[in-house]
């Protein structure tokens, strides 16, 4: 195989309603059947009107960008300072949902196409029907990669070829049957096209020649590249997964056991963690009959015969940071109780209360 990567120059500034097929065919009269067009998603979005108006600068711009990001986000994966890694409604996991402020007026932001596969199919059909060109089309955008520095272009949409080259069932030169190998060839072609497009060269379209013998319609498109949630082993950022784990652990029931806990063992467990918990957190034995009856009335399934312990925090509104801190503190207590041989069950706080929970022993 011998590949050529060719730039399509002279397309110029793209605005809403522009005819991309005519612009590309006019700028590249040398296109051939079987070529693969790698088209930057930004010009697709511009032609489709996927732009929003924002202030040119200042806090109002940041606030509006955050609002737009929220509308484009299906799920937050990780947040570090101003950086937000999110899953878009397409299923892509990207920084800032692919919202782009480069190569556009300062008072506008460019969003991803609503359906990049449909955009690729429409452009392919227009080039075929109006200009007699049988080409494949890849709509590409720049992404980072987990565990890797730097960016590369990947395919958001494709038409005229499968997104994946499946080698499973083939036999390698050593006689080994391939079991897992599926190559994301459209991502590889998108990355190849980016080598000559660049961010500042105003070359939004590249042509990869020599890869395809013939085009082939494939209804699956690039959405086959989105990993199913059930197979995603890294669906949360590290800090977010740890916080979720602490909250889950704090609410995990062990069972109260057949006999009441030894109060001295509980005291030792509390003493073991008292110096490291967050300021303002208080551990208190509850033995007063009226308090016990009040808890029994406000918490469903309150264990009427158990020895009780209440873990309380200052009566202030709860935010996400408080919940993470509280979960860590409670997990420390649970660990200390386990070291003393005390089984425990954390019960939910009564409805309408602040950051407090009740540990029944």
CSV table of C-alpha atoms in Angstrom, one decimal:
chain,number,residue,atom,x,y,z
A,1,UNK,CA,0.0,0.0,0.0
A,2,UNK,CA,1.2,3.5,-0.9
A,3,UNK,CA,-0.6,6.4,0.7
A,4,UNK,CA,-0.6,10.0,-0.3
A,5,UNK,CA,-1.9,12.8,2.0
A,6,UNK,CA,-3.0,15.9,0.0
A,7,UNK,CA,-4.1,19.3,1.3
A,8,UNK,CA,-7.2,21.0,0.0
A,9,UNK,CA,-6.4,24.6,-0.1
A,10,UNK,CA,-8.5,27.7,-1.0
A,11,UNK,CA,-11.7,26.7,0.8
A,12,UNK,CA,-11.7,30.0,2.7
A,13,UNK,CA,-13.9,31.2,5.5
A,14,UNK,CA,-17.0,29.0,6.0
A,15,UNK,CA,-20.3,30.5,7.2
A,16,UNK,CA,-23.7,29.2,8.1
A,17,UNK,CA,-25.5,27.9,5.1
A,18,UNK,CA,-22.4,27.4,2.9
A,19,UNK,CA,-22.4,24.5,0.4
A,20,UNK,CA,-19.5,22.4,1.6
A,21,UNK,CA,-19.7,20.0,-1.3
A,22,UNK,CA,-19.4,22.9,-3.8
A,23,UNK,CA,-16.5,24.5,-1.8
A,24,UNK,CA,-14.6,21.2,-1.6
A,25,UNK,CA,-15.2,20.2,-5.3
A,26,UNK,CA,-14.2,23.6,-6.5
A,27,UNK,CA,-11.0,23.7,-4.4
A,28,UNK,CA,-10.0,20.2,-5.3
A,29,UNK,CA,-10.9,19.4,-9.0
A,30,UNK,CA,-8.3,16.7,-8.8
A,31,UNK,CA,-10.4,14.5,-6.5
A,32,UNK,CA,-10.7,10.8,-7.5
A,33,UNK,CA,-13.1,8.0,-6.7
A,34,UNK,CA,-11.9,6.1,-3.7
A,35,UNK,CA,-10.2,9.1,-2.0
A,36,UNK,CA,-10.9,9.6,1.7
A,37,UNK,CA,-11.8,13.2,2.6
A,38,UNK,CA,-10.9,14.1,6.2
A,39,UNK,CA,-13.0,17.2,7.0
A,40,UNK,CA,-12.5,19.2,10.1
A,41,UNK,CA,-15.7,19.2,12.2
A,42,UNK,CA,-15.4,22.9,12.7
A,43,UNK,CA,-16.3,23.8,9.1
A,44,UNK,CA,-19.2,21.3,9.2
A,45,UNK,CA,-20.5,22.9,12.3
A,46,UNK,CA,-20.1,26.4,10.8
A,47,UNK,CA,-22.0,25.4,7.7
A,48,UNK,CA,-24.7,23.8,9.8
A,49,UNK,CA,-25.0,26.8,12.1
A,50,UNK,CA,-23.7,25.1,15.2
A,51,UNK,CA,-22.5,28.4,16.7
A,52,UNK,CA,-23.5,30.3,19.8
A,53,UNK,CA,-23.0,34.0,20.7
A,54,UNK,CA,-21.0,34.8,23.8
A,55,UNK,CA,-19.4,38.0,25.3
A,56,UNK,CA,-15.9,38.7,23.9
A,57,UNK,CA,-14.3,38.5,27.4
A,58,UNK,CA,-14.8,38.9,31.1
A,59,UNK,CA,-16.7,36.9,33.7
A,60,UNK,CA,-19.8,37.0,31.5
A,61,UNK,CA,-18.0,35.1,28.8
A,62,UNK,CA,-17.0,32.4,31.3
A,63,UNK,CA,-20.5,32.1,32.7
A,64,UNK,CA,-22.0,31.8,29.3
A,65,UNK,CA,-19.5,29.2,28.2
A,66,UNK,CA,-20.3,27.2,31.4
A,67,UNK,CA,-24.0,27.4,30.5
A,68,UNK,CA,-23.3,26.1,27.0
A,69,UNK,CA,-21.1,23.4,28.2
A,70,UNK,CA,-23.8,22.2,30.5
A,71,UNK,CA,-26.3,21.9,27.6
A,72,UNK,CA,-23.7,19.8,25.6
A,73,UNK,CA,-22.9,17.5,28.5
A,74,UNK,CA,-24.5,14.2,29.1
A,75,UNK,CA,-22.2,13.2,32.0
A,76,UNK,CA,-19.3,14.8,33.9
A,77,UNK,CA,-16.4,12.4,33.9
A,78,UNK,CA,-13.8,14.5,35.8
A,79,UNK,CA,-13.1,18.1,36.9
A,80,UNK,CA,-9.7,19.6,37.7
A,81,UNK,CA,-9.8,23.3,38.3
A,82,UNK,CA,-11.2,24.9,35.1
A,83,UNK,CA,-10.8,21.7,33.1
A,84,UNK,CA,-13.9,19.6,32.6
A,85,UNK,CA,-13.8,16.2,30.9
A,86,UNK,CA,-17.3,15.3,30.0
A,87,UNK,CA,-19.3,12.8,27.9
A,88,UNK,CA,-21.2,14.5,25.1
A,89,UNK,CA,-24.7,13.5,24.0
A,90,UNK,CA,-23.0,11.7,21.1
A,91,UNK,CA,-21.1,9.5,23.6
A,92,UNK,CA,-17.7,11.1,23.1
A,93,UNK,CA,-15.5,11.7,26.1
A,94,UNK,CA,-13.8,15.1,25.6
A,95,UNK,CA,-12.5,18.2,27.3
A,96,UNK,CA,-15.2,20.8,27.3
A,97,UNK,CA,-17.6,18.7,25.2
A,98,UNK,CA,-15.5,19.7,22.1
A,99,UNK,CA,-16.6,23.4,22.3
A,100,UNK,CA,-14.1,25.4,20.4
A,101,UNK,CA,-13.1,29.1,20.4
A,102,UNK,CA,-10.3,28.9,17.8
A,103,UNK,CA,-10.6,30.0,14.2
A,104,UNK,CA,-13.9,31.8,15.0
A,105,UNK,CA,-14.9,35.3,15.9
A,106,UNK,CA,-14.2,36.1,19.6
A,107,UNK,CA,-17.9,36.6,20.2
A,108,UNK,CA,-18.8,33.1,19.1
A,109,UNK,CA,-18.2,29.5,20.1
A,110,UNK,CA,-18.4,26.5,17.8
A,111,UNK,CA,-20.2,23.3,19.0
A,112,UNK,CA,-19.8,19.8,17.5
A,113,UNK,CA,-22.2,18.8,14.8
A,114,UNK,CA,-25.5,17.4,16.2
A,115,UNK,CA,-25.0,14.1,14.3
A,116,UNK,CA,-21.5,13.8,12.7
A,117,UNK,CA,-22.3,10.5,11.0
A,118,UNK,CA,-25.3,12.2,9.3
A,119,UNK,CA,-23.1,15.1,8.3
A,120,UNK,CA,-20.6,12.8,6.7
A,121,UNK,CA,-23.3,10.9,4.8
A,122,UNK,CA,-24.9,14.1,3.6
A,123,UNK,CA,-21.5,15.5,2.3
A,124,UNK,CA,-20.7,12.2,0.6
A,125,UNK,CA,-24.1,12.0,-1.1
A,126,UNK,CA,-23.8,15.6,-2.3
A,127,UNK,CA,-20.3,15.0,-3.8
A,128,UNK,CA,-21.6,11.8,-5.5
A,129,UNK,CA,-24.9,13.1,-6.8
A,130,UNK,CA,-23.9,16.6,-7.9
A,131,UNK,CA,-20.2,16.1,-8.8
A,132,UNK,CA,-20.0,12.4,-9.7
A,133,UNK,CA,-17.4,11.7,-7.0
A,134,UNK,CA,-17.4,8.4,-5.1
A,135,UNK,CA,-15.4,9.3,-2.0
A,136,UNK,CA,-15.5,8.4,1.6
A,137,UNK,CA,-15.9,11.2,4.2
A,138,UNK,CA,-14.5,11.4,7.7
A,139,UNK,CA,-15.6,14.2,10.0
A,140,UNK,CA,-12.7,14.7,12.4
A,141,UNK,CA,-11.9,16.7,15.6
A,142,UNK,CA,-9.0,17.0,18.0
A,143,UNK,CA,-8.9,15.0,21.2
A,144,UNK,CA,-6.6,14.2,24.0
A,145,UNK,CA,-6.0,10.6,25.1
A,146,UNK,CA,-6.0,9.0,28.6
A,147,UNK,CA,-2.5,8.4,29.9
A,148,UNK,CA,-0.9,10.2,26.9
A,149,UNK,CA,0.2,13.8,26.5
A,150,UNK,CA,-0.6,15.7,23.3
A,151,UNK,CA,-3.5,15.8,21.0
A,152,UNK,CA,-4.5,14.0,17.8
A,153,UNK,CA,-7.4,14.1,15.4
A,154,UNK,CA,-10.0,11.3,15.6
A,155,UNK,CA,-13.1,10.5,13.7
A,156,UNK,CA,-16.5,11.8,14.9
A,157,UNK,CA,-18.4,10.8,11.8
A,158,UNK,CA,-17.8,8.6,8.8
A,159,UNK,CA,-19.5,7.6,5.6
A,160,UNK,CA,-18.4,5.4,2.7
A,161,UNK,CA,-16.2,3.0,4.7
A,162,UNK,CA,-16.4,1.1,8.0
A,163,UNK,CA,-15.0,2.8,11.0
A,164,UNK,CA,-13.3,-0.4,12.3
A,165,UNK,CA,-11.1,-2.9,10.5
A,166,UNK,CA,-11.9,-6.2,12.3
A,167,UNK,CA,-9.0,-8.7,12.3
A,168,UNK,CA,-10.6,-11.2,14.6
A,169,UNK,CA,-10.5,-14.7,13.2
A,170,UNK,CA,-7.6,-14.0,11.0
A,171,UNK,CA,-4.3,-16.0,11.4
A,172,UNK,CA,-1.0,-14.2,11.8
A,173,UNK,CA,2.2,-15.4,10.1
A,174,UNK,CA,3.0,-17.5,13.2
A,175,UNK,CA,-0.3,-19.4,13.0
A,176,UNK,CA,-2.0,-17.6,15.8
A,177,UNK,CA,-5.6,-16.8,15.4
A,178,UNK,CA,-6.3,-13.1,16.3
A,179,UNK,CA,-8.9,-12.9,19.0
A,180,UNK,CA,-9.3,-9.2,19.9
A,181,UNK,CA,-7.7,-7.0,17.2
A,182,UNK,CA,-10.0,-4.4,15.9
A,183,UNK,CA,-8.3,-1.4,14.4
A,184,UNK,CA,-10.0,2.1,14.5
A,185,UNK,CA,-8.8,2.9,10.9
A,186,UNK,CA,-10.9,6.0,10.6
A,187,UNK,CA,-9.1,7.5,13.7
A,188,UNK,CA,-5.8,6.6,12.0
A,189,UNK,CA,-6.8,8.3,8.8
A,190,UNK,CA,-8.1,11.3,10.7
A,191,UNK,CA,-4.7,11.6,12.5
A,192,UNK,CA,-2.9,11.2,9.1
A,193,UNK,CA,-5.0,14.0,7.6
A,194,UNK,CA,-4.2,16.3,10.6
A,195,UNK,CA,-0.5,16.2,9.7
A,196,UNK,CA,-1.1,18.5,6.8
A,197,UNK,CA,-4.2,20.4,8.1
A,198,UNK,CA,-2.8,21.9,11.3
A,199,UNK,CA,-4.6,24.4,13.6
A,200,UNK,CA,-3.3,27.6,12.0
A,201,UNK,CA,-2.8,26.8,8.3
A,202,UNK,CA,-6.4,27.3,7.3
A,203,UNK,CA,-6.5,23.8,5.6
A,204,UNK,CA,-9.7,22.3,6.9
A,205,UNK,CA,-9.8,19.4,4.5
A,206,UNK,CA,-7.2,16.7,3.7
A,207,UNK,CA,-7.4,13.8,1.2
A,208,UNK,CA,-5.9,10.4,1.9
A,209,UNK,CA,-5.3,8.6,-1.3
A,210,UNK,CA,-4.4,4.9,-1.8
A,211,UNK,CA,-6.1,3.4,1.3
A,212,UNK,CA,-9.4,2.4,-0.3
A,213,UNK,CA,-9.9,0.1,-3.3
A,214,UNK,CA,-13.5,1.0,-3.3
A,215,UNK,CA,-16.0,2.9,-1.0
A,216,UNK,CA,-18.6,1.0,0.9
A,217,UNK,CA,-21.7,2.4,2.7
A,218,UNK,CA,-21.8,1.4,6.3
A,219,UNK,CA,-24.9,2.5,8.3
A,220,UNK,CA,-23.0,2.1,11.6
A,221,UNK,CA,-20.8,5.1,11.1
A,222,UNK,CA,-18.3,6.3,13.7
A,223,UNK,CA,-20.7,5.5,16.6
A,224,UNK,CA,-19.3,2.0,16.6
A,225,UNK,CA,-16.2,3.6,18.1
A,226,UNK,CA,-18.1,4.6,21.3
A,227,UNK,CA,-17.5,2.0,23.9
A,228,UNK,CA,-20.6,0.7,25.6
A,229,UNK,CA,-21.0,1.8,29.2
A,230,UNK,CA,-21.0,-1.8,30.4
A,231,UNK,CA,-17.5,-2.3,29.0
A,232,UNK,CA,-16.1,1.0,30.2
A,233,UNK,CA,-13.6,0.3,33.0
A,234,UNK,CA,-12.6,4.0,33.4
A,235,UNK,CA,-16.0,5.8,33.4
A,236,UNK,CA,-14.9,8.2,36.2
A,237,UNK,CA,-11.9,10.3,37.0
A,238,UNK,CA,-9.6,9.0,39.7
A,239,UNK,CA,-10.7,11.6,42.4
A,240,UNK,CA,-14.3,11.2,41.4
A,241,UNK,CA,-14.2,7.4,41.6
A,242,UNK,CA,-12.5,7.6,45.0
A,243,UNK,CA,-15.1,10.0,46.4
A,244,UNK,CA,-17.9,7.8,45.1
A,245,UNK,CA,-16.2,4.8,46.8
A,246,UNK,CA,-15.9,6.6,50.1
A,247,UNK,CA,-19.6,7.6,50.0
A,248,UNK,CA,-20.6,4.0,49.1
A,249,UNK,CA,-18.4,2.6,51.8
A,250,UNK,CA,-19.9,4.9,54.4
A,251,UNK,CA,-23.3,3.7,53.5
A,252,UNK,CA,-22.5,0.0,53.3
A,253,UNK,CA,-24.4,-2.1,55.8
A,254,UNK,CA,-22.5,-4.7,57.8
A,255,UNK,CA,-25.3,-5.9,60.1
A,256,UNK,CA,-25.6,-5.2,63.8
A,257,UNK,CA,-24.7,-8.6,65.1
A,258,UNK,CA,-26.5,-10.7,67.7
A,259,UNK,CA,-25.1,-8.9,70.8
A,260,UNK,CA,-24.7,-5.2,71.7
A,261,UNK,CA,-21.3,-3.8,71.0
A,262,UNK,CA,-18.9,-3.3,73.9
A,263,UNK,CA,-19.1,0.4,74.8
A,264,UNK,CA,-15.4,0.4,75.7
A,265,UNK,CA,-14.5,-1.0,72.2
A,266,UNK,CA,-16.6,1.8,70.6
A,267,UNK,CA,-14.8,4.4,72.7
A,268,UNK,CA,-11.4,3.0,71.6
A,269,UNK,CA,-12.5,3.2,67.9
A,270,UNK,CA,-13.7,6.8,68.3
A,271,UNK,CA,-10.4,7.7,70.1
A,272,UNK,CA,-8.4,6.1,67.3
A,273,UNK,CA,-9.9,8.5,64.6
A,274,UNK,CA,-10.7,11.6,66.7
A,275,UNK,CA,-7.4,13.4,65.9
A,276,UNK,CA,-7.6,12.9,62.1
A,277,UNK,CA,-11.3,13.7,61.2
A,278,UNK,CA,-12.3,17.0,59.8
A,279,UNK,CA,-12.8,19.9,62.1
A,280,UNK,CA,-16.3,20.1,63.4
A,281,UNK,CA,-17.2,16.4,63.2
A,282,UNK,CA,-18.5,15.0,66.5
A,283,UNK,CA,-19.0,11.4,67.6
A,284,UNK,CA,-21.5,11.0,70.4
A,285,UNK,CA,-23.0,7.9,72.1
A,286,UNK,CA,-26.8,8.2,72.3
A,287,UNK,CA,-28.3,6.5,75.3
A,288,UNK,CA,-31.0,9.0,76.3
A,289,UNK,CA,-34.4,7.3,75.9
A,290,UNK,CA,-36.1,10.3,74.5
A,291,UNK,CA,-33.4,10.9,71.9
A,292,UNK,CA,-33.6,7.2,70.9
A,293,UNK,CA,-37.4,7.4,70.5
A,294,UNK,CA,-37.0,10.6,68.5
A,295,UNK,CA,-34.6,8.8,66.1
A,296,UNK,CA,-36.9,5.8,65.9
A,297,UNK,CA,-39.8,8.1,64.8
A,298,UNK,CA,-37.8,9.9,62.2
A,299,UNK,CA,-35.7,7.2,60.6
A,300,UNK,CA,-37.4,4.2,58.9
A,301,UNK,CA,-36.4,0.8,60.3
A,302,UNK,CA,-34.5,2.3,63.2
A,303,UNK,CA,-33.2,-0.7,65.3
A,304,UNK,CA,-35.1,-0.3,68.5
A,305,UNK,CA,-32.9,-2.6,70.6
A,306,UNK,CA,-29.5,-1.8,69.3
A,307,UNK,CA,-26.8,0.2,71.1
A,308,UNK,CA,-26.6,3.4,69.1
A,309,UNK,CA,-23.9,5.9,68.0
A,310,UNK,CA,-24.6,9.2,66.2
A,311,UNK,CA,-21.9,10.7,64.0
A,312,UNK,CA,-22.8,14.4,63.6
A,313,UNK,CA,-21.4,17.4,61.8
A,314,UNK,CA,-22.0,21.1,62.3
A,315,UNK,CA,-25.6,22.0,61.3
A,316,UNK,CA,-24.7,23.8,58.0
A,317,UNK,CA,-26.0,23.2,54.4
A,318,UNK,CA,-24.3,20.3,52.7
A,319,UNK,CA,-22.3,20.7,49.5
A,320,UNK,CA,-20.3,18.1,47.5
A,321,UNK,CA,-17.1,18.8,49.3
A,322,UNK,CA,-18.8,18.3,52.7
A,323,UNK,CA,-20.1,14.9,51.5
A,324,UNK,CA,-16.7,13.8,50.4
A,325,UNK,CA,-15.1,14.8,53.7
A,326,UNK,CA,-17.9,13.3,55.7
A,327,UNK,CA,-17.6,10.0,53.8
A,328,UNK,CA,-13.9,9.8,54.5
A,329,UNK,CA,-14.4,10.5,58.2
A,330,UNK,CA,-17.1,7.9,58.5
A,331,UNK,CA,-15.0,5.3,56.7
A,332,UNK,CA,-12.2,5.9,59.1
A,333,UNK,CA,-14.6,5.2,62.0
A,334,UNK,CA,-15.9,2.1,60.3
A,335,UNK,CA,-12.3,0.8,59.9
A,336,UNK,CA,-11.5,1.5,63.5
A,337,UNK,CA,-14.7,-0.2,64.6
A,338,UNK,CA,-13.8,-3.3,62.5
A,339,UNK,CA,-10.4,-3.4,64.1
A,340,UNK,CA,-12.1,-3.6,67.5
A,341,UNK,CA,-14.4,-6.4,66.2
A,342,UNK,CA,-17.5,-4.2,66.2
A,343,UNK,CA,-19.9,-4.7,63.3
A,344,UNK,CA,-21.8,-1.6,62.2
A,345,UNK,CA,-24.6,-0.3,60.0
A,346,UNK,CA,-24.8,3.3,58.8
A,347,UNK,CA,-28.4,4.5,58.6
A,348,UNK,CA,-29.4,7.5,56.4
A,349,UNK,CA,-29.9,10.8,58.2
A,350,UNK,CA,-33.5,11.8,58.8
A,351,UNK,CA,-35.1,13.7,55.9
A,352,UNK,CA,-34.3,17.4,56.0
A,353,UNK,CA,-31.3,17.1,58.3
A,354,UNK,CA,-27.8,18.4,57.6
A,355,UNK,CA,-24.6,16.4,57.1
A,356,UNK,CA,-25.2,13.8,59.8
A,357,UNK,CA,-25.7,10.1,59.8
A,358,UNK,CA,-26.5,7.5,62.4
A,359,UNK,CA,-24.4,4.4,63.1
A,360,UNK,CA,-26.3,1.6,64.8
A,361,UNK,CA,-24.2,-0.8,66.8
